[in-house]
Amino acid sequence: MKRFSFSLQLLVGLAAGVALGFAARVWDVAWLAETLSRVGQIFVQLLKLAVPPLVFTAVLVSVANLRNVNGAARLATKTLMWFLITAAVSVTLAIGLGLLIAPGRGVTLDTGAAKAPDHAGTWLDFVTGILPTNVVTAFTEVNVLQIVFLGAVLGAAALAVGEKAEPLLALGRSVLELVQKALWWVIRLAPIGTAGLIGKAVATYGWDLLAPLAKFSAGVYIGCLLVLLAVYPTVLAVWGKVNPVQFFRNAWPAIELAFVSRSSVGTLPLTQRVTVERNGVDRDYASFAVPFGATTKMDGCASVYPALAAIFVAQVFGVPLGLGDYLLIAFVSVVGSAATAGLTGATVMLTLTLSTLGLPLEGVGLLLAIDPILDMMRTATNVAGQMVVPVVVARSEGRLDTAVFNAPPQSLDDAPATGRPRVPEPAAA
């Protein structure tokens, strides 16, 4: 397998999954469809199993190391600022696209058969998604934002305590290296997991479900592609002063895995590795920005999708939207994305948007059938954004190793490096 690059292995797995899923669907091979489903499920479970200790120890150690990092507060502020800016641009593009294509106009659906979801997102989720009520639950439910919060608090306490906390930090560093080593064994299975995940999607859902909602589905894909191929390259080239094509070459394995796994959390280990080892972002900073972004930087799920879906639902149910409604959509998308932390991603974000606008929550039920197909593109967009912002911020702060960034993409066939990153170059003038 090492004769082929990791990216090529993922592409082979993707092609095999499509072929097997198509065969299972066309010839109704139940055992093949079930096998593909189980293989994909096991792979995602293995990834998620390693995420809690990885995130917790990475954040704990990184916060404690802030004594060696200059301008930590400035880094955090810039990261959040770029999260908000790119989210605002993404939702603005999505609203404009929605007004242009009118995804719900002329669509005839049985709205009486649609059911509201069991749980609707609320602004209370914004707070409860960050503050854990139970330490154990944060880990067992893989609530990444809560784990980041716990790691940051404990790391800050270690900073305050000083030398007395060194035994805990030494343990954290050891656990971090052990988890990274074990996690790489799981990531090496990604080509097989990819075949199972994409095969399940094709076998279970096929593409025929897109027909009644073709305009809306196309809108989601076009909106995400505009963010991927227009917004992010502009940000990288103008403010990051780096080559966008090189960025996507480096980032492709994580984007590809996000597309098939439909999980920012499940892709997090590979996202973090690519951000550091291929895009050259300082390891200490990346250990904050990437896990934080995995729960709050969701331009696909929290900006493009809810904006288009809200316009679609309003048009299907005959509810007119005014300028104030569109501004409210933008506000909810930019500020409310953290409410998705630890919950069901785009579904919660959509219910939060619809409930804030006073639109029928039954509209969510109309879109659930095609949600897995749309979620692939949404998640790929999310993960790309989670790597774009650290690159831009690191570049502005002199924490981007441009030699690593511009080099031919480093092979991901070997185990991840766990040592200290190179000394970053001075910030660009």
Short mmCIF file of C-alpha atoms in Angstrom, two decimals:
data_model
loop_
_atom_site.label_atom_id
_atom_site.label_comp_id
_atom_site.label_asym_id
_atom_site.label_seq_id
_atom_site.Cartn_x
_atom_site.Cartn_y
_atom_site.Cartn_z
CA MET A 1 0.00 0.00 0.00
CA LYS A 2 2.90 2.38 0.68
CA ARG A 3 3.69 2.46 -3.04
CA PHE A 4 0.57 4.63 -3.37
CA SER A 5 0.12 7.97 -1.62
CA PHE A 6 -2.44 8.24 1.15
CA SER A 7 -4.59 10.55 -1.00
CA LEU A 8 -4.58 8.02 -3.84
CA GLN A 9 -5.56 5.28 -1.42
CA LEU A 10 -8.52 7.39 -0.30
CA LEU A 11 -9.56 7.94 -3.92
CA VAL A 12 -9.37 4.20 -4.60
CA GLY A 13 -11.50 3.57 -1.51
CA LEU A 14 -13.99 6.20 -2.69
CA ALA A 15 -14.27 4.63 -6.15
CA ALA A 16 -14.61 1.13 -4.70
CA GLY A 17 -17.32 2.30 -2.31
CA VAL A 18 -19.34 3.93 -5.10
CA ALA A 19 -19.09 0.77 -7.22
CA LEU A 20 -20.01 -1.58 -4.38
CA GLY A 21 -22.82 0.66 -3.17
CA PHE A 22 -24.22 0.94 -6.69
CA ALA A 23 -24.10 -2.84 -7.09
CA ALA A 24 -25.83 -3.36 -3.75
CA ARG A 25 -28.59 -0.93 -4.69
CA VAL A 26 -29.17 -2.02 -8.31
CA TRP A 27 -29.16 -5.75 -7.61
CA ASP A 28 -30.63 -5.43 -4.10
CA VAL A 29 -27.73 -7.24 -2.40
CA ALA A 30 -28.76 -6.81 1.24
CA TRP A 31 -25.69 -8.45 2.77
CA LEU A 32 -23.34 -6.17 0.79
CA ALA A 33 -25.24 -3.04 1.84
CA GLU A 34 -25.15 -4.18 5.48
CA THR A 35 -21.42 -4.95 5.27
CA LEU A 36 -20.64 -1.53 3.84
CA SER A 37 -22.72 0.10 6.56
CA ARG A 38 -20.95 -1.79 9.33
CA VAL A 39 -17.47 -1.10 7.94
CA GLY A 40 -18.16 2.64 7.76
CA GLN A 41 -19.75 2.68 11.20
CA ILE A 42 -16.82 0.88 12.82
CA PHE A 43 -14.32 3.25 11.21
CA VAL A 44 -16.11 6.38 12.46
CA GLN A 45 -16.46 4.84 15.93
CA LEU A 46 -12.72 4.19 16.06
CA LEU A 47 -11.99 7.78 15.06
CA LYS A 48 -14.39 9.20 17.65
CA LEU A 49 -12.96 6.90 20.33
CA ALA A 50 -9.61 8.64 20.06
CA VAL A 51 -10.93 12.19 19.77
CA PRO A 52 -11.69 12.94 23.48
CA PRO A 53 -8.22 12.06 24.87
CA LEU A 54 -6.54 13.67 21.86
CA VAL A 55 -8.38 16.99 22.18
CA PHE A 56 -8.23 17.14 25.97
CA THR A 57 -4.50 16.44 26.29
CA ALA A 58 -3.61 18.66 23.31
CA VAL A 59 -5.50 21.63 24.75
CA LEU A 60 -4.29 21.00 28.31
CA VAL A 61 -0.65 20.86 27.27
CA SER A 62 -0.97 23.79 24.86
CA VAL A 63 -2.61 26.10 27.40
CA ALA A 64 0.06 25.22 29.93
CA ASN A 65 2.70 26.01 27.33
CA LEU A 66 1.32 29.51 26.83
CA ARG A 67 4.04 30.79 29.09
CA ASN A 68 6.33 30.14 26.11
CA VAL A 69 3.97 31.62 23.51
CA ASN A 70 3.91 35.34 22.91
CA GLY A 71 0.62 37.04 22.06
CA ALA A 72 -1.69 34.15 22.98
CA ALA A 73 -4.66 36.47 23.54
CA ARG A 74 -4.04 38.14 20.19
CA LEU A 75 -3.98 34.74 18.46
CA ALA A 76 -7.30 33.75 19.98
CA THR A 77 -8.90 37.09 19.07
CA LYS A 78 -7.71 36.93 15.47
CA THR A 79 -8.93 33.34 15.12
CA LEU A 80 -12.40 34.22 16.37
CA MET A 81 -12.48 37.33 14.19
CA TRP A 82 -11.73 35.32 11.04
CA PHE A 83 -14.28 32.68 12.03
CA LEU A 84 -16.92 35.41 12.17
CA ILE A 85 -15.81 37.20 9.00
CA THR A 86 -15.76 34.09 6.81
CA ALA A 87 -19.09 32.93 8.28
CA ALA A 88 -20.66 36.31 7.49
CA VAL A 89 -19.38 36.25 3.90
CA SER A 90 -20.55 32.64 3.46
CA VAL A 91 -24.09 33.29 4.69
CA THR A 92 -24.32 36.45 2.57
CA LEU A 93 -23.39 34.45 -0.53
CA ALA A 94 -25.91 31.77 0.42
CA ILE A 95 -28.73 34.30 0.86
CA GLY A 96 -27.89 35.90 -2.48
CA LEU A 97 -27.84 32.49 -4.15
CA GLY A 98 -31.16 31.58 -2.52
CA LEU A 99 -32.80 34.75 -3.83
CA LEU A 100 -31.37 34.06 -7.30
CA ILE A 101 -32.43 30.43 -7.71
CA ALA A 102 -35.55 30.45 -5.45
CA PRO A 103 -35.10 26.79 -4.39
CA GLY A 104 -38.65 26.35 -3.06
CA ARG A 105 -40.56 28.10 -5.83
CA GLY A 106 -42.62 25.70 -7.90
CA VAL A 107 -41.80 22.74 -5.64
CA THR A 108 -44.80 20.56 -4.83
CA LEU A 109 -44.40 18.48 -1.67
CA ASP A 110 -46.77 16.92 0.83
CA THR A 111 -46.23 19.39 3.66
CA GLY A 112 -48.93 17.73 5.74
CA ALA A 113 -46.85 14.57 6.02
CA ALA A 114 -43.79 16.43 7.26
CA LYS A 115 -43.04 16.16 10.96
CA ALA A 116 -41.15 18.53 13.21
CA PRO A 117 -37.93 17.12 14.75
CA ASP A 118 -37.98 15.84 18.32
CA HIS A 119 -35.48 18.46 19.45
CA ALA A 120 -35.26 22.01 18.15
CA GLY A 121 -32.14 24.10 18.60
CA THR A 122 -32.51 27.01 21.00
CA TRP A 123 -30.27 29.81 22.17
CA LEU A 124 -29.92 27.91 25.45
CA ASP A 125 -27.96 25.33 23.45
CA PHE A 126 -25.42 28.06 22.78
CA VAL A 127 -24.51 28.12 26.48
CA THR A 128 -25.08 24.48 27.36
CA GLY A 129 -23.05 23.45 24.34
CA ILE A 130 -19.98 25.09 25.89
CA LEU A 131 -20.46 24.55 29.63
CA PRO A 132 -20.56 20.87 30.66
CA THR A 133 -23.01 19.77 33.33
CA ASN A 134 -21.10 16.56 33.87
CA VAL A 135 -17.40 15.95 33.21
CA VAL A 136 -17.93 12.30 32.32
CA THR A 137 -20.79 13.06 29.91
CA ALA A 138 -18.63 15.53 27.96
CA PHE A 139 -16.26 12.66 27.15
CA THR A 140 -18.76 9.84 26.69
CA GLU A 141 -20.90 11.91 24.31
CA VAL A 142 -17.79 13.25 22.50
CA ASN A 143 -18.84 16.86 23.00
CA VAL A 144 -15.66 18.38 21.61
CA LEU A 145 -16.37 22.00 22.58
CA GLN A 146 -16.98 20.98 26.19
CA ILE A 147 -13.78 18.91 26.16
CA VAL A 148 -11.89 21.92 24.83
CA PHE A 149 -13.42 24.01 27.63
CA LEU A 150 -12.35 21.50 30.31
CA GLY A 151 -8.85 21.21 28.88
CA ALA A 152 -8.47 24.98 28.70
CA VAL A 153 -9.67 25.49 32.28
CA LEU A 154 -7.38 22.79 33.64
CA GLY A 155 -4.48 24.13 31.58
CA ALA A 156 -5.09 27.65 32.91
CA ALA A 157 -5.14 26.24 36.44
CA ALA A 158 -1.83 24.51 35.74
CA LEU A 159 -0.43 27.85 34.60
CA ALA A 160 -1.55 29.45 37.84
CA VAL A 161 -0.19 26.66 40.04
CA GLY A 162 3.19 26.63 38.34
CA GLU A 163 5.80 23.95 39.05
CA LYS A 164 3.46 21.93 41.26
CA ALA A 165 1.43 21.05 38.16
CA GLU A 166 4.42 19.69 36.25
CA PRO A 167 3.66 15.99 37.04
CA LEU A 168 0.18 16.41 35.53
CA LEU A 169 1.58 18.12 32.45
CA ALA A 170 4.21 15.42 32.01
CA LEU A 171 1.44 12.82 32.12
CA GLY A 172 -0.58 14.85 29.61
CA ARG A 173 2.36 14.99 27.18
CA SER A 174 2.90 11.25 27.44
CA VAL A 175 -0.79 10.47 26.89
CA LEU A 176 -0.87 12.84 23.93
CA GLU A 177 2.00 11.05 22.20
CA LEU A 178 0.47 7.63 22.93
CA VAL A 179 -2.90 8.68 21.54
CA GLN A 180 -1.33 10.16 18.41
CA LYS A 181 0.54 6.92 17.77
CA ALA A 182 -2.55 4.74 18.29
CA LEU A 183 -4.71 7.11 16.30
CA TRP A 184 -2.49 6.85 13.29
CA TRP A 185 -3.13 3.12 13.16
CA VAL A 186 -6.83 3.96 12.83
CA ILE A 187 -6.28 6.65 10.20
CA ARG A 188 -4.31 4.17 8.07
CA LEU A 189 -7.61 2.29 7.75
CA ALA A 190 -9.24 5.33 6.15
CA PRO A 191 -9.29 3.89 2.59
CA ILE A 192 -11.32 0.92 3.86
CA GLY A 193 -13.52 3.17 5.98
CA THR A 194 -14.05 5.45 2.98
CA ALA A 195 -15.29 2.53 0.89
CA GLY A 196 -17.75 1.58 3.62
CA LEU A 197 -19.05 5.09 4.23
CA ILE A 198 -19.58 6.15 0.62
CA GLY A 199 -20.86 2.67 -0.25
CA LYS A 200 -23.48 2.92 2.47
CA ALA A 201 -24.62 6.33 1.20
CA VAL A 202 -25.02 5.09 -2.37
CA ALA A 203 -26.67 1.80 -1.38
CA THR A 204 -29.05 3.34 1.14
CA TYR A 205 -30.01 6.64 -0.43
CA GLY A 206 -28.91 6.52 -4.04
CA TRP A 207 -29.31 9.68 -6.08
CA ASP A 208 -32.98 9.35 -7.03
CA LEU A 209 -34.04 11.08 -3.82
CA LEU A 210 -32.51 14.30 -5.13
CA ALA A 211 -35.01 14.56 -8.01
CA PRO A 212 -37.91 16.35 -6.19
CA LEU A 213 -35.44 18.67 -4.47
CA ALA A 214 -32.94 19.05 -7.30
CA LYS A 215 -32.86 22.87 -7.25
CA PHE A 216 -32.34 23.03 -3.49
CA SER A 217 -29.69 20.26 -3.55
CA ALA A 218 -27.85 21.98 -6.38
CA GLY A 219 -28.03 25.25 -4.45
CA VAL A 220 -26.35 23.72 -1.40
CA TYR A 221 -23.55 22.24 -3.52
CA ILE A 222 -23.09 25.44 -5.53
CA GLY A 223 -23.09 27.55 -2.36
CA CYS A 224 -20.48 25.36 -0.70
CA LEU A 225 -18.36 25.36 -3.86
CA LEU A 226 -18.50 29.17 -3.97
CA VAL A 227 -17.16 29.24 -0.43
CA LEU A 228 -14.51 26.61 -1.20
CA LEU A 229 -13.36 27.98 -4.55
CA ALA A 230 -13.96 31.73 -4.18
CA VAL A 231 -14.13 32.86 -0.54
CA TYR A 232 -11.34 30.71 0.89
CA PRO A 233 -8.86 31.24 -1.98
CA THR A 234 -9.42 35.00 -1.76
CA VAL A 235 -8.78 35.00 1.99
CA LEU A 236 -5.67 32.84 1.56
CA ALA A 237 -4.23 34.90 -1.29
CA VAL A 238 -5.05 38.43 -0.10
CA TRP A 239 -4.72 38.17 3.68
CA GLY A 240 -2.76 34.95 4.12
CA LYS A 241 -0.37 35.77 1.26
CA VAL A 242 -0.08 32.10 0.39
CA ASN A 243 -0.88 30.10 -2.73
CA PRO A 244 -4.47 28.75 -2.52
CA VAL A 245 -3.70 25.93 -4.94
CA GLN A 246 -0.86 24.76 -2.73
CA PHE A 247 -3.16 24.96 0.29
CA PHE A 248 -5.72 22.66 -1.31
CA ARG A 249 -2.97 20.25 -2.39
CA ASN A 250 -1.85 20.07 1.22
CA ALA A 251 -5.34 19.94 2.71
CA TRP A 252 -6.96 17.53 0.25
CA PRO A 253 -6.73 14.31 2.36
CA ALA A 254 -8.65 15.91 5.26
CA ILE A 255 -11.24 17.48 2.93
CA GLU A 256 -11.74 14.15 1.17
CA LEU A 257 -12.13 12.23 4.43
CA ALA A 258 -14.59 14.86 5.68
CA PHE A 259 -16.68 14.43 2.53
CA VAL A 260 -17.15 10.69 3.00
CA SER A 261 -17.24 10.55 6.82
CA ARG A 262 -19.66 13.50 7.20
CA SER A 263 -18.05 14.29 10.56
CA SER A 264 -15.84 17.25 11.46
CA VAL A 265 -15.11 15.56 14.79
CA GLY A 266 -14.24 12.26 13.15
CA THR A 267 -11.91 14.06 10.72
CA LEU A 268 -10.33 16.18 13.47
CA PRO A 269 -7.16 14.05 13.95
CA LEU A 270 -6.30 14.16 10.26
CA THR A 271 -7.28 17.85 10.03
CA GLN A 272 -4.88 18.71 12.83
CA ARG A 273 -2.06 16.68 11.35
CA VAL A 274 -2.46 18.21 7.88
CA THR A 275 -2.63 21.71 9.38
CA VAL A 276 0.69 21.24 11.17
CA GLU A 277 2.72 18.89 8.98
CA ARG A 278 1.60 20.01 5.51
CA ASN A 279 0.38 23.59 5.96
CA GLY A 280 3.19 24.50 8.36
CA VAL A 281 1.07 26.00 11.16
CA ASP A 282 2.77 26.18 14.56
CA ARG A 283 1.83 23.07 16.57
CA ASP A 284 0.92 24.92 19.79
CA TYR A 285 -1.42 27.30 17.99
CA ALA A 286 -2.96 24.58 15.83
CA SER A 287 -3.84 22.52 18.90
CA PHE A 288 -6.18 25.39 19.90
CA ALA A 289 -7.51 26.53 16.56
CA VAL A 290 -8.31 23.17 14.96
CA PRO A 291 -10.33 21.59 17.83
CA PHE A 292 -12.11 24.89 18.42
CA GLY A 293 -12.87 25.16 14.73
CA ALA A 294 -14.17 21.58 14.61
CA THR A 295 -17.15 22.67 16.71
CA THR A 296 -17.67 26.32 15.82
CA LYS A 297 -16.22 26.88 12.31
CA MET A 298 -19.03 25.39 10.20
CA ASP A 299 -19.55 27.47 7.09
CA GLY A 300 -21.29 24.57 5.36
CA CYS A 301 -23.60 23.48 8.17
CA ALA A 302 -24.11 26.80 9.94
CA SER A 303 -24.02 29.34 7.08
CA VAL A 304 -24.75 28.01 3.60
CA TYR A 305 -27.22 25.25 4.47
CA PRO A 306 -29.52 27.01 7.01
CA ALA A 307 -29.73 30.13 4.83
CA LEU A 308 -30.79 28.21 1.73
CA ALA A 309 -33.01 25.88 3.74
CA ALA A 310 -34.82 28.77 5.45
CA ILE A 311 -35.54 30.38 2.06
CA PHE A 312 -36.68 27.00 0.73
CA VAL A 313 -39.04 26.34 3.67
CA ALA A 314 -40.46 29.87 3.49
CA GLN A 315 -41.23 29.49 -0.21
CA VAL A 316 -42.73 25.99 0.15
CA PHE A 317 -45.03 27.10 2.98
CA GLY A 318 -45.83 30.44 1.32
CA VAL A 319 -44.28 32.65 4.01
CA PRO A 320 -42.86 35.94 2.66
CA LEU A 321 -39.44 37.04 3.92
CA GLY A 322 -38.31 40.64 4.19
CA LEU A 323 -34.99 42.40 4.61
CA GLY A 324 -35.19 42.02 8.39
CA ASP A 325 -35.63 38.26 8.02
CA TYR A 326 -32.56 37.94 5.85
CA LEU A 327 -30.52 39.98 8.34
CA LEU A 328 -31.80 37.68 11.07
CA ILE A 329 -30.69 34.62 9.08
CA ALA A 330 -27.21 36.13 8.81
CA PHE A 331 -27.11 36.93 12.52
CA VAL A 332 -28.19 33.43 13.57
CA SER A 333 -25.67 31.82 11.22
CA VAL A 334 -22.73 33.92 12.40
CA VAL A 335 -23.44 33.97 16.13
CA GLY A 336 -25.37 30.75 16.64
CA SER A 337 -23.01 28.23 15.07
CA ALA A 338 -21.63 27.31 18.50
CA ALA A 339 -25.07 25.92 19.36
CA THR A 340 -24.26 22.95 17.12
CA ALA A 341 -21.54 21.79 19.50
CA GLY A 342 -22.16 18.24 20.67
CA LEU A 343 -25.54 18.12 18.94
CA THR A 344 -26.76 17.01 15.53
CA GLY A 345 -24.92 19.58 13.44
CA ALA A 346 -26.90 21.12 10.62
CA THR A 347 -30.29 19.82 11.79
CA VAL A 348 -30.03 21.73 15.07
CA MET A 349 -28.69 24.79 13.27
CA LEU A 350 -31.63 24.68 10.87
CA THR A 351 -34.23 24.33 13.62
CA LEU A 352 -32.60 27.23 15.45
CA THR A 353 -32.85 29.37 12.30
CA LEU A 354 -36.44 28.39 11.53
CA SER A 355 -37.65 28.89 15.10
CA THR A 356 -35.97 32.31 15.30
CA LEU A 357 -37.68 33.35 12.05
CA GLY A 358 -41.01 31.84 13.11
CA LEU A 359 -41.05 29.42 10.15
CA PRO A 360 -42.69 25.96 10.41
CA LEU A 361 -40.32 23.41 11.97
CA GLU A 362 -42.07 20.76 9.87
CA GLY A 363 -39.91 22.06 7.05
CA VAL A 364 -36.98 20.17 8.55
CA GLY A 365 -38.81 16.91 7.88
CA LEU A 366 -39.02 17.72 4.17
CA LEU A 367 -35.22 17.77 3.90
CA LEU A 368 -34.25 14.83 6.11
CA ALA A 369 -34.47 12.27 3.27
CA ILE A 370 -31.65 13.91 1.31
CA ASP A 371 -29.67 15.17 4.31
CA PRO A 372 -26.86 12.56 4.05
CA ILE A 373 -26.18 13.55 0.44
CA LEU A 374 -26.02 17.24 1.34
CA ASP A 375 -24.05 16.62 4.52
CA MET A 376 -21.06 15.32 2.57
CA MET A 377 -20.50 18.66 0.86
CA ARG A 378 -21.35 20.66 3.98
CA THR A 379 -18.77 18.80 6.07
CA ALA A 380 -16.05 19.11 3.42
CA THR A 381 -16.63 22.88 3.45
CA ASN A 382 -16.56 22.96 7.24
CA VAL A 383 -13.21 21.16 7.46
CA ALA A 384 -11.62 23.28 4.73
CA GLY A 385 -12.54 26.40 6.68
CA GLN A 386 -11.13 24.88 9.85
CA MET A 387 -7.74 24.77 8.10
CA VAL A 388 -7.95 28.08 6.23
CA VAL A 389 -8.26 30.28 9.31
CA PRO A 390 -5.25 28.82 11.21
CA VAL A 391 -3.11 29.28 8.11
CA VAL A 392 -4.13 32.94 7.71
CA VAL A 393 -3.71 33.76 11.40
CA ALA A 394 -0.42 31.86 11.68
CA ARG A 395 0.92 33.70 8.63
CA SER A 396 0.03 37.09 10.11
CA GLU A 397 1.70 36.19 13.40
CA GLY A 398 4.90 34.67 12.00
CA ARG A 399 3.83 31.18 13.07
CA LEU A 400 3.58 29.70 9.59
CA ASP A 401 6.55 27.73 8.25
CA THR A 402 6.34 28.71 4.58
CA ALA A 403 9.05 26.20 3.67
CA VAL A 404 6.75 23.41 4.89
CA PHE A 405 3.69 25.00 3.29
CA ASN A 406 5.29 25.41 -0.14
CA ALA A 407 7.10 22.07 -0.17
CA PRO A 408 5.62 19.09 -2.02
CA PRO A 409 2.92 17.67 0.30
CA GLN A 410 4.53 15.54 2.98
CA SER A 411 3.66 11.86 2.88
CA LEU A 412 1.03 10.79 5.38
CA ASP A 413 2.08 7.15 5.19
CA ASP A 414 4.36 7.38 8.20
CA ALA A 415 3.37 7.90 11.83
CA PRO A 416 2.78 11.53 12.82
CA ALA A 417 5.65 13.52 14.23
CA THR A 418 5.21 14.36 17.90
CA GLY A 419 8.25 16.55 18.42
CA ARG A 420 8.42 20.31 18.61
CA PRO A 421 7.73 22.25 15.42
CA ARG A 422 10.37 24.28 13.66
CA VAL A 423 11.06 27.80 14.85
CA PRO A 424 8.65 29.96 12.82
CA GLU A 425 9.89 32.69 10.57
CA PRO A 426 9.27 36.36 11.39
CA ALA A 427 5.91 37.80 10.44
CA ALA A 428 5.62 39.17 6.95
CA ALA A 429 5.71 42.92 6.66
#
